[in-house]
Short mmCIF file of C-alpha atoms in Angstrom, two decimals:
data_model
loop_
_atom_site.label_atom_id
_atom_site.label_comp_id
_atom_site.label_asym_id
_atom_site.label_seq_id
_atom_site.Cartn_x
_atom_site.Cartn_y
_atom_site.Cartn_z
CA MET A 1 -12.78 6.88 -9.87
CA SER A 2 -14.04 4.10 -12.23
CA GLU A 3 -17.47 2.25 -12.00
CA ALA A 4 -17.10 -0.77 -9.62
CA ILE A 5 -17.21 -4.23 -11.10
CA LYS A 6 -20.72 -5.79 -11.90
CA ASN A 7 -19.85 -9.44 -11.97
CA ARG A 8 -18.72 -12.03 -9.28
CA TYR A 9 -15.65 -13.85 -9.69
CA GLU A 10 -13.86 -16.76 -8.45
CA PHE A 11 -10.30 -18.06 -9.45
CA VAL A 12 -7.93 -20.66 -8.75
CA VAL A 13 -3.96 -20.06 -8.81
CA LEU A 14 -1.59 -22.92 -9.13
CA PHE A 15 2.13 -22.36 -8.57
CA ASP A 16 4.90 -24.32 -7.81
CA VAL A 17 8.39 -24.10 -6.04
CA GLU A 18 11.83 -26.00 -7.05
CA ASN A 19 14.38 -26.14 -4.37
CA GLY A 20 13.19 -23.37 -2.29
CA ASN A 21 11.01 -22.31 0.66
CA PRO A 22 8.06 -20.65 -0.39
CA ASN A 23 6.59 -19.75 2.75
CA GLY A 24 8.84 -20.08 6.24
CA ASP A 25 7.01 -20.81 9.70
CA PRO A 26 8.48 -18.46 12.22
CA ASP A 27 7.10 -21.21 14.84
CA ALA A 28 9.25 -23.88 13.20
CA GLY A 29 12.90 -22.33 12.76
CA ASN A 30 11.37 -20.68 9.22
CA MET A 31 11.04 -24.23 7.96
CA PRO A 32 8.50 -24.68 5.13
CA ARG A 33 4.75 -24.77 6.28
CA ILE A 34 3.27 -28.27 6.65
CA ASP A 35 -0.02 -29.61 7.58
CA PRO A 36 1.19 -32.02 10.32
CA GLU A 37 -1.81 -34.37 9.73
CA SER A 38 -1.76 -34.49 5.89
CA GLY A 39 2.05 -33.78 5.06
CA LEU A 40 0.77 -31.25 2.37
CA GLY A 41 2.66 -27.79 2.06
CA LEU A 42 0.90 -24.38 3.02
CA VAL A 43 1.43 -20.73 1.91
CA THR A 44 -0.69 -18.31 3.80
CA ASP A 45 -2.88 -15.74 2.31
CA VAL A 46 -1.04 -12.93 3.82
CA CYS A 47 1.99 -14.19 1.90
CA LEU A 48 0.29 -14.10 -1.26
CA LYS A 49 -1.33 -10.81 -0.60
CA ARG A 50 2.06 -9.35 -0.02
CA LYS A 51 3.54 -10.79 -3.07
CA ILE A 52 0.39 -8.84 -4.74
CA ARG A 53 0.93 -5.57 -2.86
CA ASN A 54 4.49 -5.72 -3.83
CA TYR A 55 4.00 -5.93 -7.50
CA VAL A 56 1.43 -3.21 -7.74
CA GLU A 57 3.83 -1.05 -5.87
CA MET A 58 6.39 -1.71 -8.12
CA VAL A 59 4.43 -1.21 -11.03
CA LYS A 60 2.27 1.94 -10.33
CA GLU A 61 5.14 3.62 -7.97
CA ASP A 62 2.60 5.12 -5.73
CA ALA A 63 0.42 6.71 -8.50
CA GLU A 64 -2.64 8.34 -7.45
CA GLY A 65 -5.23 5.78 -6.64
CA PHE A 66 -2.90 2.79 -6.26
CA ARG A 67 -0.71 3.58 -3.42
CA ILE A 68 -0.16 0.48 -0.87
CA TYR A 69 -1.50 1.09 2.86
CA ILE A 70 0.37 -1.76 4.49
CA LYS A 71 3.84 -1.49 3.29
CA GLU A 72 7.35 -1.63 4.89
CA ASP A 73 8.73 1.35 6.76
CA VAL A 74 5.45 3.39 6.42
CA PRO A 75 3.37 3.71 9.81
CA LEU A 76 -0.35 3.31 9.07
CA ASN A 77 -1.07 6.46 11.43
CA ARG A 78 0.84 8.27 8.93
CA SER A 79 -1.68 7.31 6.16
CA ASP A 80 -4.67 7.61 8.38
CA ARG A 81 -3.69 11.35 9.24
CA GLU A 82 -4.07 12.07 5.39
CA ALA A 83 -7.45 11.29 5.47
CA CYS A 84 -7.95 13.67 8.53
CA LYS A 85 -6.12 16.27 6.33
CA ASN A 86 -8.57 15.99 3.63
CA LEU A 87 -11.30 16.91 5.89
CA GLY A 88 -9.32 20.11 6.90
CA ILE A 89 -7.59 18.58 10.34
CA GLU A 90 -4.20 19.63 10.36
CA GLU A 91 -3.39 18.61 13.78
CA THR A 92 -0.54 16.17 14.41
CA GLU A 93 -0.58 15.54 18.17
CA ASP A 94 -2.84 12.75 19.22
CA LYS A 95 -4.71 14.54 21.87
CA LYS A 96 -5.28 17.32 19.56
CA LEU A 97 -6.17 15.37 16.59
CA THR A 98 -8.73 13.44 18.92
CA GLU A 99 -10.44 16.59 20.09
CA ALA A 100 -10.70 17.93 16.46
CA LEU A 101 -12.01 14.53 15.23
CA LYS A 102 -14.67 14.41 17.80
CA LYS A 103 -15.52 18.11 17.20
CA LEU A 104 -15.89 17.37 13.53
CA LYS A 105 -18.12 14.30 14.10
CA LYS A 106 -20.58 16.14 16.14
CA SER A 107 -21.12 18.64 13.35
CA ASP A 108 -20.86 16.13 10.49
CA PRO A 109 -22.43 12.69 11.14
CA ASP A 110 -21.00 11.52 7.83
CA THR A 111 -17.22 12.17 8.93
CA ASP A 112 -16.25 8.10 9.38
CA ILE A 113 -17.81 7.52 5.85
CA LYS A 114 -15.45 10.31 4.38
CA LEU A 115 -12.52 8.94 6.07
CA ARG A 116 -13.34 5.40 4.65
CA ASP A 117 -14.08 6.62 1.32
CA PHE A 118 -10.89 8.57 1.16
CA MET A 119 -8.62 5.58 2.15
CA CYS A 120 -10.67 3.23 -0.32
CA LYS A 121 -9.87 5.91 -3.24
CA ASN A 122 -6.14 6.28 -2.64
CA PHE A 123 -5.02 2.87 -1.61
CA TYR A 124 -5.37 -0.01 -3.86
CA ASP A 125 -4.73 -2.79 -1.26
CA ILE A 126 -7.48 -1.19 0.94
CA ARG A 127 -9.81 -1.03 -2.21
CA THR A 128 -9.13 -4.73 -2.76
CA PHE A 129 -8.21 -6.60 0.48
CA GLY A 130 -9.88 -4.19 2.89
CA ALA A 131 -8.32 -3.29 5.97
CA VAL A 132 -8.86 -2.41 9.71
CA MET A 133 -7.80 1.37 10.22
CA THR A 134 -8.50 1.79 13.80
CA THR A 135 -4.95 2.66 14.86
CA PHE A 136 -5.07 5.10 17.85
CA VAL A 137 -5.89 3.94 21.60
CA LYS A 138 -9.42 3.75 22.22
CA ALA A 139 -10.09 4.21 18.31
CA SER A 140 -9.57 7.88 18.53
CA LEU A 141 -8.63 7.82 14.93
CA ASN A 142 -10.95 5.56 13.13
CA CYS A 143 -11.02 5.50 9.37
CA GLY A 144 -13.28 2.48 9.25
CA GLN A 145 -12.84 -1.05 8.99
CA VAL A 146 -13.20 -2.13 5.28
CA ARG A 147 -14.18 -5.62 4.26
CA GLY A 148 -12.50 -6.06 0.88
CA PRO A 149 -14.11 -7.55 -2.12
CA VAL A 150 -11.09 -9.85 -2.95
CA GLN A 151 -10.56 -12.61 -0.50
CA ILE A 152 -7.74 -15.42 -0.98
CA GLY A 153 -7.50 -18.87 0.81
CA PHE A 154 -4.62 -20.67 2.28
CA ALA A 155 -2.79 -22.54 -0.72
CA ARG A 156 -2.16 -26.16 -0.09
CA SER A 157 0.20 -28.47 -1.92
CA ILE A 158 -1.31 -31.00 -4.43
CA ASP A 159 0.63 -33.88 -2.98
CA PRO A 160 2.50 -34.09 0.37
CA VAL A 161 5.81 -32.23 0.30
CA ILE A 162 9.25 -32.73 2.18
CA SER A 163 10.93 -30.41 4.27
CA GLN A 164 14.46 -30.93 3.61
CA GLU A 165 17.43 -28.89 5.57
CA VAL A 166 20.81 -28.60 3.47
CA THR A 167 23.81 -27.82 5.29
CA ILE A 168 25.67 -24.95 3.55
CA THR A 169 29.26 -23.40 4.17
CA ARG A 170 30.72 -20.05 3.55
CA VAL A 171 34.47 -18.69 3.44
CA ALA A 172 33.84 -15.10 4.96
CA ILE A 173 34.11 -15.40 8.83
CA THR A 174 32.04 -12.93 11.16
CA THR A 175 34.69 -11.90 13.47
CA GLU A 176 38.41 -11.61 14.01
CA LYS A 177 38.82 -13.89 16.71
CA ASP A 178 36.62 -16.71 14.72
CA ALA A 179 38.93 -16.15 11.46
CA GLU A 180 42.16 -17.37 13.74
CA ASN A 181 40.70 -20.71 14.44
CA LYS A 182 38.43 -21.55 11.20
CA SER A 183 38.41 -20.61 7.46
CA THR A 184 34.68 -21.34 7.01
CA GLU A 185 31.50 -21.03 8.52
CA MET A 186 28.40 -23.67 8.42
CA GLY A 187 24.43 -22.86 8.02
CA ARG A 188 21.53 -24.52 7.29
CA LYS A 189 18.87 -23.87 4.72
CA SER A 190 15.28 -25.32 4.49
CA ILE A 191 13.96 -26.22 1.08
CA VAL A 192 11.16 -28.14 -0.58
CA PRO A 193 12.57 -30.22 -3.64
CA TYR A 194 9.42 -29.56 -5.30
CA GLY A 195 5.58 -28.77 -4.80
CA LEU A 196 2.77 -27.55 -6.60
CA TYR A 197 0.50 -25.45 -4.75
CA ARG A 198 -3.13 -24.41 -5.20
CA ALA A 199 -5.06 -21.38 -4.12
CA GLU A 200 -8.60 -20.37 -4.41
CA GLY A 201 -9.96 -16.86 -4.31
CA PHE A 202 -13.26 -14.88 -4.28
CA VAL A 203 -14.35 -11.45 -5.93
CA SER A 204 -17.34 -9.89 -4.66
CA ALA A 205 -18.87 -7.50 -7.12
CA ASN A 206 -21.69 -6.58 -4.13
CA LEU A 207 -19.00 -5.49 -1.51
CA ALA A 208 -17.26 -3.61 -4.64
CA ARG A 209 -20.20 -1.78 -5.21
CA LYS A 210 -21.42 -0.76 -1.75
CA VAL A 211 -18.06 -0.54 -0.09
CA THR A 212 -14.89 -0.02 -1.72
CA GLY A 213 -15.47 0.92 -5.41
CA PHE A 214 -13.03 -1.81 -6.78
CA SER A 215 -13.17 -1.46 -10.52
CA GLU A 216 -12.70 -3.29 -13.70
CA GLU A 217 -9.19 -1.61 -13.85
CA ASP A 218 -8.45 -2.69 -10.46
CA LEU A 219 -9.50 -6.14 -11.42
CA ASP A 220 -7.08 -6.40 -14.67
CA LEU A 221 -4.48 -5.11 -12.20
CA LEU A 222 -5.42 -7.84 -10.01
CA TRP A 223 -4.95 -10.72 -12.71
CA GLU A 224 -1.60 -9.14 -13.80
CA ALA A 225 -0.18 -9.14 -10.21
CA ILE A 226 -1.01 -12.82 -9.55
CA ILE A 227 0.32 -14.01 -12.60
CA ASN A 228 3.69 -12.09 -12.05
CA MET A 229 3.83 -12.18 -8.30
CA PHE A 230 6.84 -14.11 -8.20
CA GLU A 231 8.56 -12.74 -11.28
CA ASN A 232 10.26 -9.90 -9.31
CA ASP A 233 10.50 -11.59 -6.06
CA HIS A 234 13.26 -14.15 -6.52
CA SER A 235 15.51 -14.61 -3.62
CA ALA A 236 17.90 -17.11 -2.54
CA ALA A 237 15.03 -18.88 -0.65
CA ARG A 238 12.51 -18.44 -3.56
CA GLY A 239 14.51 -18.72 -6.48
CA LYS A 240 12.48 -20.75 -8.90
CA MET A 241 8.68 -20.14 -8.24
CA ALA A 242 6.20 -19.47 -10.77
CA VAL A 243 2.38 -19.08 -11.37
CA ARG A 244 1.49 -22.10 -13.56
CA GLU A 245 -2.20 -21.59 -14.01
CA LEU A 246 -4.71 -18.48 -13.29
CA ILE A 247 -8.25 -20.08 -14.15
CA VAL A 248 -10.82 -17.36 -13.56
CA PHE A 249 -14.87 -18.10 -13.29
CA LYS A 250 -16.97 -14.87 -14.30
CA HIS A 251 -20.53 -15.01 -13.38
CA SER A 252 -23.13 -13.21 -15.24
CA LYS A 253 -24.59 -11.28 -12.39
CA GLU A 254 -23.34 -9.54 -9.20
CA LEU A 255 -24.50 -12.18 -6.66
CA GLY A 256 -23.17 -15.14 -8.84
CA ASP A 257 -24.98 -18.01 -10.84
CA CYS A 258 -23.87 -20.76 -8.47
CA PRO A 259 -21.96 -21.72 -5.44
CA ALA A 260 -18.17 -21.17 -5.55
CA TYR A 261 -17.34 -25.09 -4.47
CA LYS A 262 -18.93 -26.35 -7.63
CA LEU A 263 -16.58 -24.04 -9.80
CA PHE A 264 -13.64 -25.07 -7.75
CA ASP A 265 -14.49 -28.93 -7.94
CA ALA A 266 -14.38 -28.54 -11.73
CA VAL A 267 -10.72 -28.00 -11.63
CA GLU A 268 -8.81 -31.39 -11.11
CA ILE A 269 -5.30 -31.60 -11.17
CA LYS A 270 -3.63 -35.18 -11.03
CA LYS A 271 -0.39 -36.60 -11.64
CA LYS A 272 0.41 -38.46 -14.83
CA GLU A 273 0.27 -42.20 -15.22
CA GLY A 274 3.77 -43.62 -13.77
CA VAL A 275 4.66 -40.60 -11.88
CA GLU A 276 5.02 -41.47 -8.06
CA TYR A 277 7.06 -38.54 -7.03
CA PRO A 278 6.35 -35.30 -9.11
CA ARG A 279 9.54 -32.92 -9.57
CA LYS A 280 8.21 -30.68 -12.45
CA TYR A 281 5.05 -29.03 -13.36
CA GLN A 282 4.70 -31.14 -16.45
CA ASP A 283 4.27 -34.52 -14.25
CA TYR A 284 0.85 -33.11 -13.77
CA ILE A 285 -2.41 -32.79 -15.70
CA VAL A 286 -4.88 -29.79 -15.05
CA GLU A 287 -8.32 -30.34 -16.34
CA VAL A 288 -11.23 -28.08 -16.09
CA HIS A 289 -14.57 -29.90 -16.53
CA LYS A 290 -16.70 -27.43 -18.21
CA GLU A 291 -19.62 -29.84 -18.17
CA GLN A 292 -20.02 -29.21 -14.42
CA ILE A 293 -20.09 -25.35 -14.93
CA PRO A 294 -23.44 -23.34 -15.59
CA GLU A 295 -23.49 -21.94 -18.96
CA THR A 296 -23.82 -18.65 -17.65
CA VAL A 297 -20.49 -18.76 -16.07
CA GLU A 298 -17.51 -18.04 -18.20
CA VAL A 299 -14.36 -19.68 -17.75
CA LYS A 300 -10.86 -18.11 -18.75
CA ARG A 301 -7.67 -19.79 -18.52
CA MET A 302 -5.35 -16.77 -18.49
CA VAL A 303 -1.72 -18.39 -18.05
#
């Protein structure tokens, strides 16, 4: 595995949506998530991490060291058992597997560390975001709890957004009985006419070195995945979404040169003069006030 990164990073991602639903809320009929107090749109960290995982899976196609742990149709226990198999435990029955693990741990106190390290080495999303890998009842199969070096907060829109319901029709009728009485069916679709969202993230070189081994190669792939996370995720609900800016702050050392909030405060997004209701990215001005940033912190605008 490549050597872990040596520098701390923070980053700001700006992405927008036009006539789409960036992140539906299941508690509100899958309507776009909105902060009820401010009217600002929200996109969860889980949603953004899913896009990154999907991109890495698509690009790497389960290449060695770049598999995805949290993915559709693959039970977590199946991946956890691979770590056990790597230590010579072949049992598939839960009870026998538990007994074999207990026996191994008595003879080798480093068993838990070996299980964790195997998972970090083989699964990109564990190495990046971390994971809770205690999946059996009473923690009989425990591959560890990994705190990932990369963390992303909720995305929040720059201005309040409107959640609009649009009535749609279709000519395909569901049942024979319904077809006798009508020729179309009605439905509803929730959209945001336009919204520019801002998400902020952190990359800890300290956790990368001590825990997961997150490397420079992994970091380059992360930036690539963030920039392209919507490009292969288009759907009827998210037809026009795009990452507009990725602003990266690179510190000169492992523990950083200044608090993260000072770097985030240096990124200002505001509406152009005369624009009351933004409907495109060009209605905004994005400025990075470099005079507020220490000289030891490198700034990269990657989009």
